[in-house]
Amino acid sequence: MPPPAVEATGLTKSYGGVRVLDALDLHVAPGTVFALLGPNGAGKTTTVRILATLTTPDAGHARVAGHDVVTARSRVRRAISLTGQFAAVDETQTGAENLWTAARLSGLSRRAAARRAAELLERFGLADAGNRLTRTYSGGMRRRLDLAAGLVRDPGATRVMFLDEPTTGLDPRSRQELWEVVRELSASGTTVFLTTQYLEEADRLADRVAVLGNGRTLAEGAPAELKARSAAHRLDVVADDQGSYLRLAARTPHPTTHDPATRTLGVPTDGSALHVRELLDVLDPGRRDIARFTLHTATLDDVFLTLTAADTAAGADNGKEPSHV
């Protein structure tokens, strides 16, 4: 088996007495898409900053592309690319000039930088807009240019690409375009380490998913595996009236979904007729509160909400990730 692209053991980090990461372990296979999910403050960005050598852990060890993130920072930085939550492009330059500048800063000659810029504009669907100022670009185009800038070195030099919530603020079409770029990167052998708030994004892109809560891993596995482990299905019950909704909510300690406006509660289930009947009897023993119900296949949203609901309640005052990291 090839060595992992990203490996972390016992990563711990605190800010001002608040523990953001609590002995976090990670293992990411090369050439895969790995998604790190978690609510705001769970430690996702701090994890990326440590792995990208921008922050030093208080304890624990991590290796990226085979190099220690503390003792071999320069080697790690030569093997990775990092794209933050907001596209970092120079609006006074064209798309081609942005990429040429990034390539020159990476050590390429003038001729090689021009050639690489042209290649990347073509690869990321920006060739027709290469000579336009980036201030005229859409959000999706800026994001693609930002990703391209992270790959200006020789093809294959970037072994691990970190994407910290790359589709935040993008419209659905731009998000779909960016997903296609991520798939292409993975298919070419680049390991993609992704943090995201969009559960659908992780479900569609990731080979493996880790759900983070209060700085520790709550669950990890393939999307289908996590769905089956948490709950294969979700039972949605609609209350007859507001009073019925409140009674149902009181009998459901950790619903995966709850919508007072539509008086709907979602409850995890294995999908069997026996379990569904048992749930209905527990939720509505008098058979007066439930107006109707539907059965759905579980999504990563259900997994996420199930895993983080109890964890958030238990650690409401712990593990809050500072907004500046």
Coordinates of C-alpha atoms in Angstrom, one line a residue:
M1 CA 0.0 0.0 0.0
P2 CA 1.3 3.5 -0.8
P3 CA 1.9 5.8 2.1
P4 CA -1.0 8.1 3.1
A5 CA -1.1 11.6 1.5
V6 CA -2.1 13.1 4.8
E7 CA -1.6 11.4 8.2
A8 CA -2.2 13.0 11.6
T9 CA -2.0 11.5 15.1
G10 CA -3.2 13.3 18.3
L11 CA -3.3 16.8 16.8
T12 CA -4.1 19.2 19.6
K13 CA -4.4 23.0 19.5
S14 CA -5.7 25.6 21.9
Y15 CA -6.3 29.3 21.6
G16 CA -6.6 31.4 24.7
G17 CA -7.4 28.4 26.9
V18 CA -10.0 27.1 24.5
R19 CA -9.1 23.7 23.0
V20 CA -9.9 23.8 19.3
L21 CA -8.4 20.4 18.4
D22 CA -8.5 17.5 20.8
A23 CA -6.2 14.7 19.8
L24 CA -7.4 14.5 16.2
D25 CA -6.4 11.6 14.1
L26 CA -6.7 11.6 10.3
H27 CA -5.6 9.2 7.5
V28 CA -6.1 10.2 3.8
A29 CA -5.2 7.9 1.0
P30 CA -3.4 9.3 -2.0
G31 CA -5.4 10.3 -5.1
T32 CA -8.7 10.5 -3.2
V33 CA -11.1 13.2 -2.2
F34 CA -11.4 13.6 1.5
A35 CA -14.1 15.8 3.1
L36 CA -13.9 17.2 6.6
L37 CA -17.3 18.2 7.8
G38 CA -18.3 20.0 11.0
P39 CA -20.3 22.9 12.4
N40 CA -18.8 26.3 12.7
G41 CA -16.1 26.3 15.4
A42 CA -15.5 22.5 15.1
G43 CA -11.8 23.0 14.2
K44 CA -11.9 22.5 10.4
T45 CA -9.9 25.6 9.4
T46 CA -7.4 25.1 12.2
T47 CA -6.8 21.5 10.9
V48 CA -6.1 22.8 7.4
R49 CA -3.8 25.5 8.7
I50 CA -1.8 23.0 10.7
L51 CA -1.5 20.6 7.7
A52 CA -0.6 23.4 5.4
T53 CA 2.2 24.5 7.8
L54 CA 0.6 27.8 8.7
T55 CA 0.0 26.9 12.3
T56 CA 2.0 24.7 14.7
P57 CA 0.1 22.1 16.8
D58 CA 0.5 22.2 20.5
A59 CA 0.8 18.4 20.5
G60 CA 0.6 15.5 18.1
H61 CA 2.2 14.8 14.7
A62 CA 1.2 15.2 11.1
R63 CA 2.8 14.3 7.8
V64 CA 1.7 15.6 4.4
A65 CA 3.0 14.0 1.2
G66 CA 5.4 12.1 3.4
H67 CA 6.9 15.1 5.2
D68 CA 6.5 16.3 8.7
V69 CA 4.5 19.5 8.9
V70 CA 6.8 21.0 11.6
T71 CA 10.3 19.7 10.9
A72 CA 10.0 19.7 7.1
R73 CA 7.8 22.7 6.3
S74 CA 9.5 23.7 3.2
R75 CA 9.1 20.2 1.7
V76 CA 5.5 20.2 2.6
R77 CA 4.9 23.6 1.0
R78 CA 6.5 22.4 -2.2
A79 CA 4.1 19.5 -2.4
I80 CA 0.8 21.2 -1.6
S81 CA -1.6 23.9 -2.7
L82 CA -4.0 25.8 -0.5
T83 CA -7.2 27.6 -1.5
G84 CA -8.9 29.5 1.2
Q85 CA -12.6 30.5 1.6
F86 CA -12.3 33.5 -0.6
A87 CA -10.7 33.8 -4.1
A88 CA -7.4 35.6 -3.9
V89 CA -7.0 37.3 -7.3
D90 CA -5.6 40.7 -8.4
E91 CA -8.5 42.6 -10.0
T92 CA -6.1 45.0 -11.7
Q93 CA -4.7 42.1 -13.8
T94 CA -6.2 39.8 -16.4
G95 CA -6.7 36.2 -15.7
A96 CA -3.5 35.4 -17.8
E97 CA -1.5 38.0 -15.9
N98 CA -2.6 36.6 -12.5
L99 CA -1.4 33.1 -13.5
W100 CA 1.8 34.3 -15.1
T101 CA 2.6 36.3 -11.9
A102 CA 1.9 33.3 -9.7
A103 CA 4.1 31.1 -11.9
R104 CA 7.0 33.5 -11.8
L105 CA 6.7 33.7 -8.0
S106 CA 6.9 29.9 -8.0
G107 CA 10.2 30.0 -9.8
L108 CA 9.3 29.4 -13.4
S109 CA 11.1 31.3 -16.2
R110 CA 9.2 34.0 -18.2
R111 CA 8.6 31.6 -21.1
A112 CA 7.6 28.7 -18.9
A113 CA 5.3 30.9 -16.9
A114 CA 3.5 32.1 -20.0
R115 CA 3.2 28.5 -21.3
R116 CA 1.8 27.3 -18.0
A117 CA -0.7 30.1 -17.7
A118 CA -2.0 29.3 -21.1
E119 CA -2.3 25.6 -20.2
L120 CA -4.2 26.3 -17.0
L121 CA -6.6 28.8 -18.6
E122 CA -7.5 26.1 -21.1
R123 CA -7.8 23.4 -18.5
F124 CA -10.1 25.5 -16.2
G125 CA -12.3 26.8 -19.0
L126 CA -11.0 30.3 -18.9
A127 CA -9.2 30.6 -22.2
D128 CA -11.8 32.9 -23.8
A129 CA -11.6 35.2 -20.7
G130 CA -7.8 35.1 -20.2
N131 CA -7.2 38.6 -21.5
R132 CA -10.1 40.2 -19.5
L133 CA -9.5 42.0 -16.2
T134 CA -10.5 39.7 -13.4
R135 CA -12.8 42.3 -11.9
T136 CA -15.2 41.4 -14.7
Y137 CA -15.2 37.7 -13.8
S138 CA -18.1 36.0 -12.1
G139 CA -17.7 34.3 -8.7
G140 CA -17.3 30.9 -10.3
M141 CA -14.7 32.2 -12.7
R142 CA -12.7 33.8 -9.9
R143 CA -12.8 30.6 -8.0
R144 CA -11.5 28.5 -10.9
L145 CA -8.7 31.0 -11.5
D146 CA -7.8 30.8 -7.8
L147 CA -7.6 27.0 -8.1
A148 CA -5.6 27.3 -11.3
A149 CA -3.1 29.6 -9.5
G150 CA -2.5 26.8 -7.0
L151 CA -1.3 24.5 -9.8
V152 CA 1.1 26.8 -11.6
R153 CA 4.1 24.7 -10.9
D154 CA 5.0 21.8 -13.1
P155 CA 2.2 19.3 -13.6
G156 CA 2.2 16.7 -10.9
A157 CA 4.2 18.9 -8.4
T158 CA 1.0 19.5 -6.3
R159 CA 0.4 16.2 -4.6
V160 CA -2.1 17.5 -2.1
M161 CA -4.6 20.3 -2.6
F162 CA -6.4 21.8 0.4
L163 CA -9.7 23.5 -0.4
D164 CA -11.2 25.3 2.6
E165 CA -15.0 25.7 1.8
P166 CA -14.2 26.4 -1.9
T167 CA -17.8 26.8 -3.1
T168 CA -19.0 29.2 -0.3
G169 CA -21.1 31.9 -2.0
L170 CA -21.2 30.4 -5.4
D171 CA -24.4 29.9 -7.5
P172 CA -25.5 26.4 -8.3
R173 CA -24.0 26.4 -11.8
S174 CA -20.6 27.7 -10.6
R175 CA -20.7 25.1 -7.8
Q176 CA -21.3 22.3 -10.3
E177 CA -18.4 23.6 -12.5
L178 CA -16.1 23.6 -9.5
W179 CA -17.1 20.0 -8.6
E180 CA -16.1 18.9 -12.0
V181 CA -12.7 20.5 -11.6
V182 CA -12.2 18.7 -8.2
R183 CA -13.1 15.4 -9.9
E184 CA -10.6 16.1 -12.7
L185 CA -7.9 16.8 -10.1
S186 CA -8.5 13.6 -8.2
A187 CA -8.6 11.6 -11.5
S188 CA -5.1 13.1 -12.3
G189 CA -3.7 11.7 -9.1
T190 CA -3.9 14.8 -6.9
T191 CA -5.2 14.2 -3.4
V192 CA -8.0 16.8 -2.5
F193 CA -8.6 17.6 1.1
L194 CA -11.9 19.5 1.3
T195 CA -13.7 21.3 4.1
T196 CA -17.3 22.2 3.3
Q197 CA -20.6 23.3 4.9
Y198 CA -22.5 21.7 2.0
L199 CA -23.4 18.1 2.8
E200 CA -24.4 17.4 -0.8
E201 CA -21.0 18.5 -1.9
A202 CA -19.2 15.9 0.3
D203 CA -21.7 13.3 -0.7
R204 CA -21.1 13.8 -4.4
L205 CA -17.3 14.3 -4.3
A206 CA -15.7 12.5 -1.4
D207 CA -14.3 9.0 -1.3
R208 CA -14.2 9.3 2.5
V209 CA -15.8 11.8 5.0
A210 CA -14.8 12.7 8.6
V211 CA -17.4 14.5 10.8
L212 CA -15.7 16.8 13.2
G213 CA -17.2 18.0 16.5
N214 CA -15.4 20.0 19.3
G215 CA -12.0 19.2 17.8
R216 CA -12.4 15.5 17.5
T217 CA -13.6 12.9 15.0
L218 CA -17.2 11.8 15.6
A219 CA -17.3 9.4 12.7
E220 CA -15.3 8.6 9.5
G221 CA -16.0 6.5 6.5
A222 CA -17.3 6.4 2.9
P223 CA -20.5 8.5 2.6
A224 CA -22.7 5.3 2.0
E225 CA -21.0 3.7 5.0
L226 CA -21.8 6.7 7.3
K227 CA -25.4 6.8 6.1
A228 CA -25.9 3.1 6.9
R229 CA -24.1 3.4 10.2
S230 CA -26.1 6.4 11.4
A231 CA -29.4 5.5 10.0
A232 CA -30.3 3.9 6.6
H233 CA -33.5 5.9 6.4
R234 CA -35.3 8.9 7.9
L235 CA -38.9 8.9 9.0
D236 CA -40.5 12.3 8.6
V237 CA -43.7 12.8 10.6
V238 CA -46.0 15.8 10.2
A239 CA -48.0 16.9 13.3
D240 CA -51.7 17.5 13.1
D241 CA -51.4 21.0 14.8
Q242 CA -49.0 23.1 16.7
G243 CA -49.8 21.4 20.0
S244 CA -49.3 18.0 18.5
Y245 CA -45.9 19.2 17.1
L246 CA -44.8 20.3 20.6
R247 CA -45.8 16.9 22.1
L248 CA -44.0 15.0 19.3
A249 CA -40.9 17.2 19.7
A250 CA -40.8 16.4 23.5
R251 CA -40.9 12.7 22.7
T252 CA -38.0 13.0 20.1
P253 CA -34.8 13.9 22.0
H254 CA -32.5 14.2 18.9
P255 CA -34.5 14.6 15.6
T256 CA -32.3 14.8 12.5
T257 CA -34.6 17.5 11.2
H258 CA -37.2 19.7 12.7
D259 CA -39.3 22.4 11.0
P260 CA -41.9 24.2 13.2
A261 CA -43.3 26.0 10.2
T262 CA -44.4 22.8 8.5
R263 CA -44.7 20.9 11.8
T264 CA -42.3 18.2 10.6
L265 CA -39.8 16.1 12.6
G266 CA -37.3 13.7 11.1
V267 CA -36.3 10.6 13.0
P268 CA -33.6 8.0 12.0
T269 CA -34.7 4.5 11.3
D270 CA -33.5 1.3 9.7
G271 CA -36.4 1.5 7.3
S272 CA -38.0 -1.8 8.2
A273 CA -41.7 -2.0 8.7
L274 CA -41.3 -3.3 12.3
H275 CA -39.0 -0.3 13.3
V276 CA -41.3 2.2 11.6
R277 CA -44.3 0.9 13.5
E278 CA -42.4 1.0 16.7
L279 CA -41.3 4.6 16.2
L280 CA -44.9 5.7 15.3
D281 CA -46.1 4.0 18.6
V282 CA -43.4 5.7 20.6
L283 CA -43.9 9.1 19.1
D284 CA -47.7 9.0 19.1
P285 CA -48.9 6.5 21.6
G286 CA -52.4 8.0 21.6
R287 CA -52.5 8.0 17.7
R288 CA -53.8 11.6 17.7
D289 CA -50.7 13.8 17.0
I290 CA -49.3 12.5 13.7
A291 CA -51.3 13.6 10.6
R292 CA -49.1 11.8 8.1
F293 CA -45.6 10.4 7.6
T294 CA -43.1 9.6 4.8
L295 CA -40.0 7.4 4.7
H296 CA -36.8 8.7 3.0
T297 CA -33.3 7.3 2.3
A298 CA -30.8 8.9 4.7
T299 CA -28.6 11.7 3.5
L300 CA -25.3 13.1 4.9
D301 CA -27.4 15.9 6.4
D302 CA -29.0 13.2 8.6
V303 CA -25.7 11.7 9.5
F304 CA -24.2 15.2 10.3
L305 CA -27.2 16.3 12.4
T306 CA -27.4 13.0 14.3
L307 CA -23.7 13.0 15.1
T308 CA -23.4 16.7 16.0
A309 CA -26.6 17.2 17.9
A310 CA -25.6 15.4 21.1
D311 CA -21.9 16.5 20.7
T312 CA -23.0 20.2 20.4
A313 CA -25.1 20.0 23.5
A314 CA -22.3 18.3 25.5
G315 CA -19.6 20.7 24.4
A316 CA -21.5 24.0 24.0
D317 CA -18.9 25.9 25.8
N318 CA -15.8 24.1 24.4
G319 CA -13.9 23.8 21.2
K320 CA -15.0 27.0 19.6
E321 CA -12.7 27.8 16.8
P322 CA -11.5 31.4 16.8
S323 CA -12.8 33.2 13.7
H324 CA -9.4 34.5 12.7
V325 CA -7.8 31.0 12.3

